[in-house]
mmCIF file of C-alpha atoms and ligand atoms in Angstrom:
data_model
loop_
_atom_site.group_PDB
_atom_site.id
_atom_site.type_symbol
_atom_site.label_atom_id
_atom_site.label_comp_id
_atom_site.label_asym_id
_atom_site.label_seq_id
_atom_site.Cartn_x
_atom_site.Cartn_y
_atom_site.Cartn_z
ATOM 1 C CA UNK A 347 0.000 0.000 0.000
ATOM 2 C CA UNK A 348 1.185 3.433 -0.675
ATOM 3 C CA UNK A 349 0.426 5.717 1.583
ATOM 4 C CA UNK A 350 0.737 9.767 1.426
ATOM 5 C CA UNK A 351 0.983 11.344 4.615
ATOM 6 C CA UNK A 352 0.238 15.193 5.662
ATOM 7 C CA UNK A 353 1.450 16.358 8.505
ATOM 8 C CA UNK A 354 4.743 13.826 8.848
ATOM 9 C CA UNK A 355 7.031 16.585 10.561
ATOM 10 C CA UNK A 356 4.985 16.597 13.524
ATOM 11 C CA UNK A 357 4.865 14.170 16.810
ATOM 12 C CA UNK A 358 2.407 11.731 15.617
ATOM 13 C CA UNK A 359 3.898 11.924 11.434
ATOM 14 C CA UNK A 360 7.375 11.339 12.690
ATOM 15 C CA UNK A 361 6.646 8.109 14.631
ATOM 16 C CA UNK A 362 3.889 6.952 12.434
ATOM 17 C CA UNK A 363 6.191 7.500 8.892
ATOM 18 C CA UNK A 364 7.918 5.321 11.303
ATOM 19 C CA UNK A 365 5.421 2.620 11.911
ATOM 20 C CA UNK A 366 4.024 2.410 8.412
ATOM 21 C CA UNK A 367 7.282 2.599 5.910
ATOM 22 C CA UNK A 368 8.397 -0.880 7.979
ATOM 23 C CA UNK A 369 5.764 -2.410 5.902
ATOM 24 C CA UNK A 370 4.276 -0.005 3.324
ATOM 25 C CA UNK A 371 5.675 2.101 1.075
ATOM 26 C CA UNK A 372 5.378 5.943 2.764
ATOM 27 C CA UNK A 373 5.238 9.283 0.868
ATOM 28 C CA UNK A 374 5.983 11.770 3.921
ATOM 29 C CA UNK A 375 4.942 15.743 3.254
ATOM 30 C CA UNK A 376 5.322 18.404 5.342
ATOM 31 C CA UNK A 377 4.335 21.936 5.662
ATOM 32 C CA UNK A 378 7.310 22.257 3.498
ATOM 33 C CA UNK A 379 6.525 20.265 1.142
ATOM 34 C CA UNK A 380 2.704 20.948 0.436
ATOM 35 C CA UNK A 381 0.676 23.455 2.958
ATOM 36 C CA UNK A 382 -2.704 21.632 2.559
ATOM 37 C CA UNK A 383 -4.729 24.957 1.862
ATOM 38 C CA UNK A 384 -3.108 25.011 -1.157
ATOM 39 C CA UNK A 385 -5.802 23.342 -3.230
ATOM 40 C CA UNK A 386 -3.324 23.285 -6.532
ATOM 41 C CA UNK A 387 -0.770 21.400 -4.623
ATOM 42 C CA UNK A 388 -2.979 19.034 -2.796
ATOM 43 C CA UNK A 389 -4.017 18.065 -6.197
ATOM 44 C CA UNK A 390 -1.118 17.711 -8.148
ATOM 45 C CA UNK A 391 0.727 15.949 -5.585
ATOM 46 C CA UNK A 392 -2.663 13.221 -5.393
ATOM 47 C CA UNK A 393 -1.865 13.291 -9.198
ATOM 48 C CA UNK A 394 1.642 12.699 -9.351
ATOM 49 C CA UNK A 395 1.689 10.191 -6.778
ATOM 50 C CA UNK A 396 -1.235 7.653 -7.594
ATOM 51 C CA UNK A 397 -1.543 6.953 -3.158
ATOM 52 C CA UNK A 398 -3.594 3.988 -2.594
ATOM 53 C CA UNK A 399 -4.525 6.271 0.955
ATOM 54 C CA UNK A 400 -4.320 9.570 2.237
ATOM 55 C CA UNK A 401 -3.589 10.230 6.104
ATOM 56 C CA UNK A 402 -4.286 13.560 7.003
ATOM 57 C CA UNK A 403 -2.471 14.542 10.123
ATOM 58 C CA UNK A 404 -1.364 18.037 9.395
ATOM 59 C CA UNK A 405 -3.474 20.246 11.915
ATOM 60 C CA UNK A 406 -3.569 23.805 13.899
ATOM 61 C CA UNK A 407 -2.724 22.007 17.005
ATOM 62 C CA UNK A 408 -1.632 24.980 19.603
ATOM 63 C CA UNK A 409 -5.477 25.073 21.260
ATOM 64 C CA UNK A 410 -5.147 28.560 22.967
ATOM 65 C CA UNK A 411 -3.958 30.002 20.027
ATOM 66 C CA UNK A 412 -6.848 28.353 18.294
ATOM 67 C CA UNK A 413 -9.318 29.867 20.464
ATOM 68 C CA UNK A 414 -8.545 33.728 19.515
ATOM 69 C CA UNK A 415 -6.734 32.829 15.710
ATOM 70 C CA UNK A 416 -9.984 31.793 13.682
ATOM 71 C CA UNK A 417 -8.094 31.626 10.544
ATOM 72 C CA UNK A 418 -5.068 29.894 12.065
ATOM 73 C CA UNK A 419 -7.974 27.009 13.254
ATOM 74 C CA UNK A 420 -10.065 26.845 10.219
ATOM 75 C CA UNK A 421 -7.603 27.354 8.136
ATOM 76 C CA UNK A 422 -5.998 23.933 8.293
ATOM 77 C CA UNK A 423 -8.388 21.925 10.545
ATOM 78 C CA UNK A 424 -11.420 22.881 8.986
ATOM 79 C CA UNK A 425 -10.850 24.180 5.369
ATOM 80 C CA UNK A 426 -7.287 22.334 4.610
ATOM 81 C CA UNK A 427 -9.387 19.783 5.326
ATOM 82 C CA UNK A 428 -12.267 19.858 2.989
ATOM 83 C CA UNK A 429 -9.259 20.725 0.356
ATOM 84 C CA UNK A 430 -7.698 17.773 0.896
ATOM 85 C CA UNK A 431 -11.474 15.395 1.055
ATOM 86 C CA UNK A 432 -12.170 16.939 -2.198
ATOM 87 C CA UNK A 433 -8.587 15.898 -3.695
ATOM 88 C CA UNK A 434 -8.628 12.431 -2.750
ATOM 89 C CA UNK A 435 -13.036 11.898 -3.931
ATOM 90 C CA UNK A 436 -11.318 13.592 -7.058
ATOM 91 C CA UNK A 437 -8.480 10.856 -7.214
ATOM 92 C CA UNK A 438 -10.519 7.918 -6.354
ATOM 93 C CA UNK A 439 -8.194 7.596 -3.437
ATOM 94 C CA UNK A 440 -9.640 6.948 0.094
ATOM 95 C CA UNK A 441 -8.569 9.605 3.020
ATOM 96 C CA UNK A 442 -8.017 9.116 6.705
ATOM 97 C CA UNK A 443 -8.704 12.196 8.601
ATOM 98 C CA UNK A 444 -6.990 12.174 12.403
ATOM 99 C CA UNK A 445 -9.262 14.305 14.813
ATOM 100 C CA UNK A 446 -9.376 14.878 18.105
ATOM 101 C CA UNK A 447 -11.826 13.992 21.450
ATOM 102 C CA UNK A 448 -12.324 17.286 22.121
ATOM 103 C CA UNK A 449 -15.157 17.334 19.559
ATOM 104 C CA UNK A 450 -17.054 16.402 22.659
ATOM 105 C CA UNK A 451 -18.182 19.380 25.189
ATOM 106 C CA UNK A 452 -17.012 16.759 28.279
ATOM 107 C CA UNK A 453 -20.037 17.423 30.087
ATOM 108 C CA UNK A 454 -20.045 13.380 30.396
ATOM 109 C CA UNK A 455 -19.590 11.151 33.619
ATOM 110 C CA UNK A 456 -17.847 8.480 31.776
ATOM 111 C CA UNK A 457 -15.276 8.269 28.586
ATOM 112 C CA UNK A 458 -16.736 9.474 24.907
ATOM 113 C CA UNK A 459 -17.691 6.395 22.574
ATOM 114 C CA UNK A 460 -18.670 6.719 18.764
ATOM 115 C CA UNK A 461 -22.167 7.216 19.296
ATOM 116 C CA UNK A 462 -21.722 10.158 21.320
ATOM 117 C CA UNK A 463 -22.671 13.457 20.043
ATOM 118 C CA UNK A 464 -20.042 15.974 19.529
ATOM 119 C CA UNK A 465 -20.566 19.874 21.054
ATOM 120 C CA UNK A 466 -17.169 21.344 20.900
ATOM 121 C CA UNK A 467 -16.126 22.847 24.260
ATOM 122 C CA UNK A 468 -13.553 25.255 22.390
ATOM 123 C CA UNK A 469 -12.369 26.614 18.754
ATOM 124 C CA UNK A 470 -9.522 24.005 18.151
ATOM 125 C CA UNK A 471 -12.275 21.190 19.106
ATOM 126 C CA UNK A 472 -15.016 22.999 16.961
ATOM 127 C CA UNK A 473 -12.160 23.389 13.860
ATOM 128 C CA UNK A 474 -11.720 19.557 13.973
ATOM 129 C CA UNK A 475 -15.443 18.935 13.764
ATOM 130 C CA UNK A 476 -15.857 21.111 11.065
ATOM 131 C CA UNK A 477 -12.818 19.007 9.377
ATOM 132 C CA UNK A 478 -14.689 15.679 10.146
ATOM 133 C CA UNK A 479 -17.620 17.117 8.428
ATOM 134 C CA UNK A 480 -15.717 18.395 5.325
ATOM 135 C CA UNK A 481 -14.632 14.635 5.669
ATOM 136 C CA UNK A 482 -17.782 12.850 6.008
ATOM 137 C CA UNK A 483 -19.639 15.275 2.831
ATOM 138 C CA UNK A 484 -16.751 15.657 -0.044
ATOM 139 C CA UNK A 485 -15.080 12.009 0.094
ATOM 140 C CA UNK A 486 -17.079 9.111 1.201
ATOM 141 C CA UNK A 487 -14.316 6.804 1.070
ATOM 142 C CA UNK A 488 -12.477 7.614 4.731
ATOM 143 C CA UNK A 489 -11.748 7.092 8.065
ATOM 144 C CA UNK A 490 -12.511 9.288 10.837
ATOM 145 C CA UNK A 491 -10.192 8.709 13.428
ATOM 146 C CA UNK A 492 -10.156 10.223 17.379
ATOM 147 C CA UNK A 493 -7.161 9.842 19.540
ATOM 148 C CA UNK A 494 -6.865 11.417 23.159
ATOM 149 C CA UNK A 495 -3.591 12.937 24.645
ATOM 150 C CA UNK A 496 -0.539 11.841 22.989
ATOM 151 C CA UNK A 497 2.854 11.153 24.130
ATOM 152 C CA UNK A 498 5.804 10.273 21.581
ATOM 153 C CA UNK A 499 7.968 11.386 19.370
ATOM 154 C CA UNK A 500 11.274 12.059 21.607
ATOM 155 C CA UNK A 501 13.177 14.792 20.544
ATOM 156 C CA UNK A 502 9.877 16.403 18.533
ATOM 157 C CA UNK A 503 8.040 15.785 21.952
ATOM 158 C CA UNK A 504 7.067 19.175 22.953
ATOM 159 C CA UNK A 505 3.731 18.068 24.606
ATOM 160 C CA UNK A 506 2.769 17.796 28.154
ATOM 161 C CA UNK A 507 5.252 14.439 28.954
ATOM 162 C CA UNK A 508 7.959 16.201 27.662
ATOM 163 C CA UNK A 509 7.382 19.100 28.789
ATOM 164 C CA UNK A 510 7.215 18.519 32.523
ATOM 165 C CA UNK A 511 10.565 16.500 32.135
ATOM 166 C CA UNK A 512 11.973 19.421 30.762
ATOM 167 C CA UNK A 513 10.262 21.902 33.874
ATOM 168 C CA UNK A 514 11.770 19.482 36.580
ATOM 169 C CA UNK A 515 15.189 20.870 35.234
ATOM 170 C CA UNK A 516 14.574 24.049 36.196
ATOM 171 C CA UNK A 517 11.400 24.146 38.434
ATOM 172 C CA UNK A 518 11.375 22.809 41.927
ATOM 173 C CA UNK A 519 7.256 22.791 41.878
ATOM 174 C CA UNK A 520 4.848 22.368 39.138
ATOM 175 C CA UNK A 521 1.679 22.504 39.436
ATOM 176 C CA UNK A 522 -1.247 20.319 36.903
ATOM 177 C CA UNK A 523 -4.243 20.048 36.642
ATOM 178 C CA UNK A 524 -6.595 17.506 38.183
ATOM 179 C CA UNK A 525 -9.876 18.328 37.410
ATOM 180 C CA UNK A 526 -9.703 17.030 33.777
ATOM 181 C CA UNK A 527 -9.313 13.549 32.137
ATOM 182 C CA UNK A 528 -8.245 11.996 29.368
ATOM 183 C CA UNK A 529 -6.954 8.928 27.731
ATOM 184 C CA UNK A 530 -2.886 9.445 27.195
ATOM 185 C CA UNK A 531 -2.166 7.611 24.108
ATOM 186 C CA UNK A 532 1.527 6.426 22.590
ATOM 187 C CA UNK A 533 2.085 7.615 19.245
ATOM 188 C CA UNK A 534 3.557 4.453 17.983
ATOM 189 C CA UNK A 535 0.871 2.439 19.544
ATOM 190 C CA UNK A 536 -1.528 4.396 17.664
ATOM 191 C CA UNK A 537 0.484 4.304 14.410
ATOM 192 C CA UNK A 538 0.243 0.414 14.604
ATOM 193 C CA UNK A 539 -3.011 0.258 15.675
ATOM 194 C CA UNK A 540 -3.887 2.777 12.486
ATOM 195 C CA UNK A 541 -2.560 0.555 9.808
ATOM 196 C CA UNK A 542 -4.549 -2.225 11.399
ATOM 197 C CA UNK A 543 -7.867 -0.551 11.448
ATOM 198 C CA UNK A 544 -7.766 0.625 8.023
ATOM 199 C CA UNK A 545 -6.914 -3.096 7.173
ATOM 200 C CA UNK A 546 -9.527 -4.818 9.284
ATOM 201 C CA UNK A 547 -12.285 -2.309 9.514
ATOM 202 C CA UNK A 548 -14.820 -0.557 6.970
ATOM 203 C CA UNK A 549 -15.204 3.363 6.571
ATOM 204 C CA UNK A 550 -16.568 5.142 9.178
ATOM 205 C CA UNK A 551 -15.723 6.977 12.335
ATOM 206 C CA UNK A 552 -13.783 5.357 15.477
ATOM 207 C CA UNK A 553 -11.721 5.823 18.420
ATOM 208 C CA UNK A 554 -8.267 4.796 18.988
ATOM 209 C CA UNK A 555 -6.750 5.322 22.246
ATOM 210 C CA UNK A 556 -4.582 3.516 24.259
ATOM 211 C CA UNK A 557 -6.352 1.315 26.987
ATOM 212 C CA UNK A 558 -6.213 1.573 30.746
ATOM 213 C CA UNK A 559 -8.007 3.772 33.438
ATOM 214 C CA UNK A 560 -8.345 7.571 32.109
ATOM 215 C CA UNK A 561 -5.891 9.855 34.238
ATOM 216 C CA UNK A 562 -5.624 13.688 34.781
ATOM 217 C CA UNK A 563 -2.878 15.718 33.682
ATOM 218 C CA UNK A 564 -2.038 15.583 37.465
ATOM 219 C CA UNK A 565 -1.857 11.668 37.518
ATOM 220 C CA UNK A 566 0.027 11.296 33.840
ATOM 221 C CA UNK A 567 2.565 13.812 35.765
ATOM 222 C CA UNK A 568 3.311 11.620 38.553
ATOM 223 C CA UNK A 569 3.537 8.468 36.883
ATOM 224 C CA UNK A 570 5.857 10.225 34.284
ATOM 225 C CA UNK A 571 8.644 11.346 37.149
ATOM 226 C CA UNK A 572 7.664 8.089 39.086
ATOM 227 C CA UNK A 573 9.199 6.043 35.641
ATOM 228 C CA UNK A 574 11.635 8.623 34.927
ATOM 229 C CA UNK A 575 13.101 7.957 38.964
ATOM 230 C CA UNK A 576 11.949 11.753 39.946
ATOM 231 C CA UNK A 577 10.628 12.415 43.061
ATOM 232 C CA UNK A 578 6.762 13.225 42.732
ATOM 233 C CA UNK A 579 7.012 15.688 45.416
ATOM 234 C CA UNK A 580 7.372 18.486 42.929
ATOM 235 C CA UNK A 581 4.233 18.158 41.361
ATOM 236 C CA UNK A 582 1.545 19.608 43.089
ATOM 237 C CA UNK A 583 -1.944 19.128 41.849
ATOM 238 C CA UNK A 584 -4.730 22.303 40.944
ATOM 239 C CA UNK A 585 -7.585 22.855 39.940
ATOM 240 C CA UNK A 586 -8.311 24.150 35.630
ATOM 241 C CA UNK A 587 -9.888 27.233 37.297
ATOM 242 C CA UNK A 588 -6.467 28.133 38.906
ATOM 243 C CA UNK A 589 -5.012 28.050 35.135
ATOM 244 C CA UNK A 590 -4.652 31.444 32.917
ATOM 245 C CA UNK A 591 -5.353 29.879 29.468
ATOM 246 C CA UNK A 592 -7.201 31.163 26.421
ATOM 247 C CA UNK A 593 -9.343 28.312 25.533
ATOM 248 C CA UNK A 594 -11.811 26.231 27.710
ATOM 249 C CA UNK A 595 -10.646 22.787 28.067
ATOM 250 C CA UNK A 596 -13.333 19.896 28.654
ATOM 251 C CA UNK A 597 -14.001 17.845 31.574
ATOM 252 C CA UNK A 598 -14.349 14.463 30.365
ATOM 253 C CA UNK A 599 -11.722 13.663 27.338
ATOM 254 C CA UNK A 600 -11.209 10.294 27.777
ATOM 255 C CA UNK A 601 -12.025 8.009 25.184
ATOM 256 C CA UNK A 602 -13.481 4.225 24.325
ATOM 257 C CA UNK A 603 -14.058 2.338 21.419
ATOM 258 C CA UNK A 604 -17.984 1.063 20.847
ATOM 259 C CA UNK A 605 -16.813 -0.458 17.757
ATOM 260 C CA UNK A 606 -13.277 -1.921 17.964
ATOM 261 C CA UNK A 607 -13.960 -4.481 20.598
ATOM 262 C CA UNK A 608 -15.625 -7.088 19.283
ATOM 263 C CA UNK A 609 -14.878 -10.212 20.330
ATOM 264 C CA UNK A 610 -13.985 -11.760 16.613
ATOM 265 C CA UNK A 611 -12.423 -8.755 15.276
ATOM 266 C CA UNK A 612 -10.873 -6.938 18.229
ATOM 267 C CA UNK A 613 -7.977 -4.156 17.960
ATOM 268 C CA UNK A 614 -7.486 -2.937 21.343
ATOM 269 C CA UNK A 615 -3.927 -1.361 21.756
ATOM 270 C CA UNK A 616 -1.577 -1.270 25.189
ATOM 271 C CA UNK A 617 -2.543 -0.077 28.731
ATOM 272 C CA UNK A 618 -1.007 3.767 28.479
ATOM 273 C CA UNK A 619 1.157 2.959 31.960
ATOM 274 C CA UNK A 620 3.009 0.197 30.095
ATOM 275 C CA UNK A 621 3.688 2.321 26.755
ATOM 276 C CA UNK A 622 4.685 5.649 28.953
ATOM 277 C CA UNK A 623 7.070 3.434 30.703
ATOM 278 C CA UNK A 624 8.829 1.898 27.428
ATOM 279 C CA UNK A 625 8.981 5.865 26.003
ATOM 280 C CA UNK A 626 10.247 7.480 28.522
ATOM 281 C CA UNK A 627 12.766 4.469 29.761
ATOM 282 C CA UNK A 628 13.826 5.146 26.053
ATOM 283 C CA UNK A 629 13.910 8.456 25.386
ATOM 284 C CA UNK A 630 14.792 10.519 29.059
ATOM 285 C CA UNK A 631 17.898 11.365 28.043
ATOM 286 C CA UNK A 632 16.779 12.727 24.639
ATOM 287 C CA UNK A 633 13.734 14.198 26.121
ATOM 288 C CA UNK A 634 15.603 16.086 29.298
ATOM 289 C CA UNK A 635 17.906 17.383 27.084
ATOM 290 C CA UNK A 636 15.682 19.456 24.511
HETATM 291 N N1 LIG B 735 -1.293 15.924 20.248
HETATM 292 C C1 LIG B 735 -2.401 15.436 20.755
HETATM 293 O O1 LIG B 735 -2.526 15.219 21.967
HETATM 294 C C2 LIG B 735 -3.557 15.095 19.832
HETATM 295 C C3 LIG B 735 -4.725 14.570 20.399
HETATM 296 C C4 LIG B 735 -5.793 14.218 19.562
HETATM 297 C C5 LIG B 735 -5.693 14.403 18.196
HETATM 298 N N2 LIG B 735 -4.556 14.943 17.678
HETATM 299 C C6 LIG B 735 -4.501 15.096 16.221
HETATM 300 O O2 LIG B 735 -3.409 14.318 15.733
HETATM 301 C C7 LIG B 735 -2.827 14.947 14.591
HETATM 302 C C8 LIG B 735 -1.333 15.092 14.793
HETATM 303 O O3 LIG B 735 -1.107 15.870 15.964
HETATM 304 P P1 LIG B 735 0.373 16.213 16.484
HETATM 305 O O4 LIG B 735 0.298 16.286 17.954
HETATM 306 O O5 LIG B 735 1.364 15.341 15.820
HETATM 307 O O6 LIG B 735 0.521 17.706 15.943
HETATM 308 P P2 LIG B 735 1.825 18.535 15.584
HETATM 309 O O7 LIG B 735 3.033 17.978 16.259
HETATM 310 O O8 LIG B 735 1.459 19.967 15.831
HETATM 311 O O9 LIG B 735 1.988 18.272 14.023
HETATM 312 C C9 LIG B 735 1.122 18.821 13.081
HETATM 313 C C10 LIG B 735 1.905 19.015 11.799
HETATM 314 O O10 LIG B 735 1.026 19.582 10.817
HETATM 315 C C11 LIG B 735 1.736 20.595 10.128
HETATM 316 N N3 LIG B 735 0.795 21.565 9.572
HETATM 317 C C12 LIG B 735 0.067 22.498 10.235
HETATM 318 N N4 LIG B 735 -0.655 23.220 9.372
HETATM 319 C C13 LIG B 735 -0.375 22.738 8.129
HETATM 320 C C14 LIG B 735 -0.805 23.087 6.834
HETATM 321 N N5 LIG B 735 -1.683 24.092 6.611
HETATM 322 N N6 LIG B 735 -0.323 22.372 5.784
HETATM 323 C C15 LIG B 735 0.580 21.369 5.966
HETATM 324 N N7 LIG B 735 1.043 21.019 7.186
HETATM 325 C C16 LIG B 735 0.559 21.695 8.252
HETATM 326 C C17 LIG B 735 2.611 21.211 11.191
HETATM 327 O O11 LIG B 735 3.634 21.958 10.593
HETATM 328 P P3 LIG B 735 4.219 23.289 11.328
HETATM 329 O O12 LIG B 735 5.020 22.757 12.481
HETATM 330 O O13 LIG B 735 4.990 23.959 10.276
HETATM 331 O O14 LIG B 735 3.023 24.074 11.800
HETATM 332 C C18 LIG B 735 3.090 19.985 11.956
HETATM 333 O O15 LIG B 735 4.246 19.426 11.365
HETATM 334 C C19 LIG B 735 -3.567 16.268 14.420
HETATM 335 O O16 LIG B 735 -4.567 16.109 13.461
HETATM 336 C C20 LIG B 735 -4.195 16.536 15.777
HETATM 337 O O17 LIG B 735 -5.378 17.304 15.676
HETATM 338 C C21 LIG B 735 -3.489 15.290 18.452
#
């Protein structure tokens, strides 16, 4: 399979270009390479390449600066988007669009399956629904695929994980939230657990997160310095309210799968404790020192 991916400078692309050329032949583009609201180059690269499937990772992916950019959001997550879905239903060539849990408002008691409706809490969640719409109307032919927090990509890493290693350098408290949830998901896990879902499963929408009990930022913190040999001490636990930041951030974003788990056909990828170990075992060194 030959398989053209947007957005393969980032966390996820690096690690999933990764994943995927081990067994399939990979077409990495970055920003560099092709912006994808550049509707000329989407389609002449679709042309000149002949992909059997499209992965659309490239995204506006800072969510504060989301929530007071409009164009920066909808720009890429929204109208790059519906560029792209157009291209491939134009190429015959069948698209995977990666979006995001915080579709959901996280109003819910209990982690966000498939059948849930979305009700974006924020812009950057509201951009990616727009994107899964664009999705869903212009190419038929797709995947729609949620993932919760990630952690990966070592030296690219500049998400929470890596980030707090980084603040223990310098900081002798940190404080993180503990009034939100989500599902902390390993890049590669998800990159493996990608290529088997668009193997083993028809079109549609689906979420792919790593299993285990949803934690808080507060509680991926601790178990991060706990692997890494830190004392916990330093990381002192608050509440969202407490934080200055520009956009809202839901409740509730953990995740499940409703349709991944049957018991003939299941994909169900690693509990997140056992991944985080393995990448940060793996990568400290290259993660403190960035
Ligand atoms: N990180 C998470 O926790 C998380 C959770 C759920 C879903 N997701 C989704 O997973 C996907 C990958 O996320 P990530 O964390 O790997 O993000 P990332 O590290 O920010 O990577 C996104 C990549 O897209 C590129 N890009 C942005 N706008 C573009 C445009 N108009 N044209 C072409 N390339 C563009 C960026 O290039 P520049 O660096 O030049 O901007 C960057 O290399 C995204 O769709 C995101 O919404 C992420």
């Amino acid at each position: 399979m030959k398989a053209l991916v947007f957005g393969a400078a980032g966390m996820l692309g690096a690690d999933l270009v990764a994943v995927w050329s081990r067994s399939e032949k990979v077409v990495p583009c970055t920003r560099d390479d092709c912006d994808i609201g550049d509707g000329e180059r989407v389609r002449g690269l679709l042309r000149a390449e002949k992909p059997d499937i499209v992965l659309l990772l490239a995204a506006a992916t800072d969510v504060d600066r989301c929530q007071n950019d409009h164009d920066y959001a909808f720009g890429t997550n929204s109208v790059g988007a519906e560029i792209v879905a157009q291209a491939c239903r134009r190429a015959g060539c069948p698209l995977v669009y990666i979006s995001s849990i915080a579709v959901f408002s996280g109003e819910k008691d209990s982690p966000y399956n498939e059948f849930d409706i979305p009700a974006p809490a924020n812009v950057y969640g509201l951009s990616k629904y727009h994107g899964e719409e664009a999705v869903r109307t212009f190419c038929p032919d797709h995947w729609i695929v949620r993932t919760g927090w990630l952690f990966g990509g070592g030296a690219r890493d500049v998400k929470f994980v890596a980030k707090l290693l980084r603040k223990t350098a310098v900081n002798s408290e940190i404080r993180v939230v503990r009034d939100c949830v989500g599902s902390p998901t390993y890049t590669v896990d998800f990159a493996r657990g990608l290529l088997q879902l668009v193997s083993r499963f028809h079109n549609g929408t689906y979420h792919l997160v790593n299993s285990g009990m949803p934690a808080s930022r507060y509680e991926l913190g601790r178990e991060t310095l706990k692997i890494a040999g830190y004392s916990t001490d330093m990381i002192l636990p608050c509440l969202s309210s407490e934080i200055d930041s520009a956009a809202p951030r839901p409740r509730m974003e953990a995740a499940l799968s409703a349709k991944l788990g049957g018991p003939r056909n299941r994909l169900l990828l690693p509990d997140w404790k056992d991944s985080l170990a393995g990448y940060v075992r793996g990568t400290l060194s290259e993660l403190v020192r960035c």
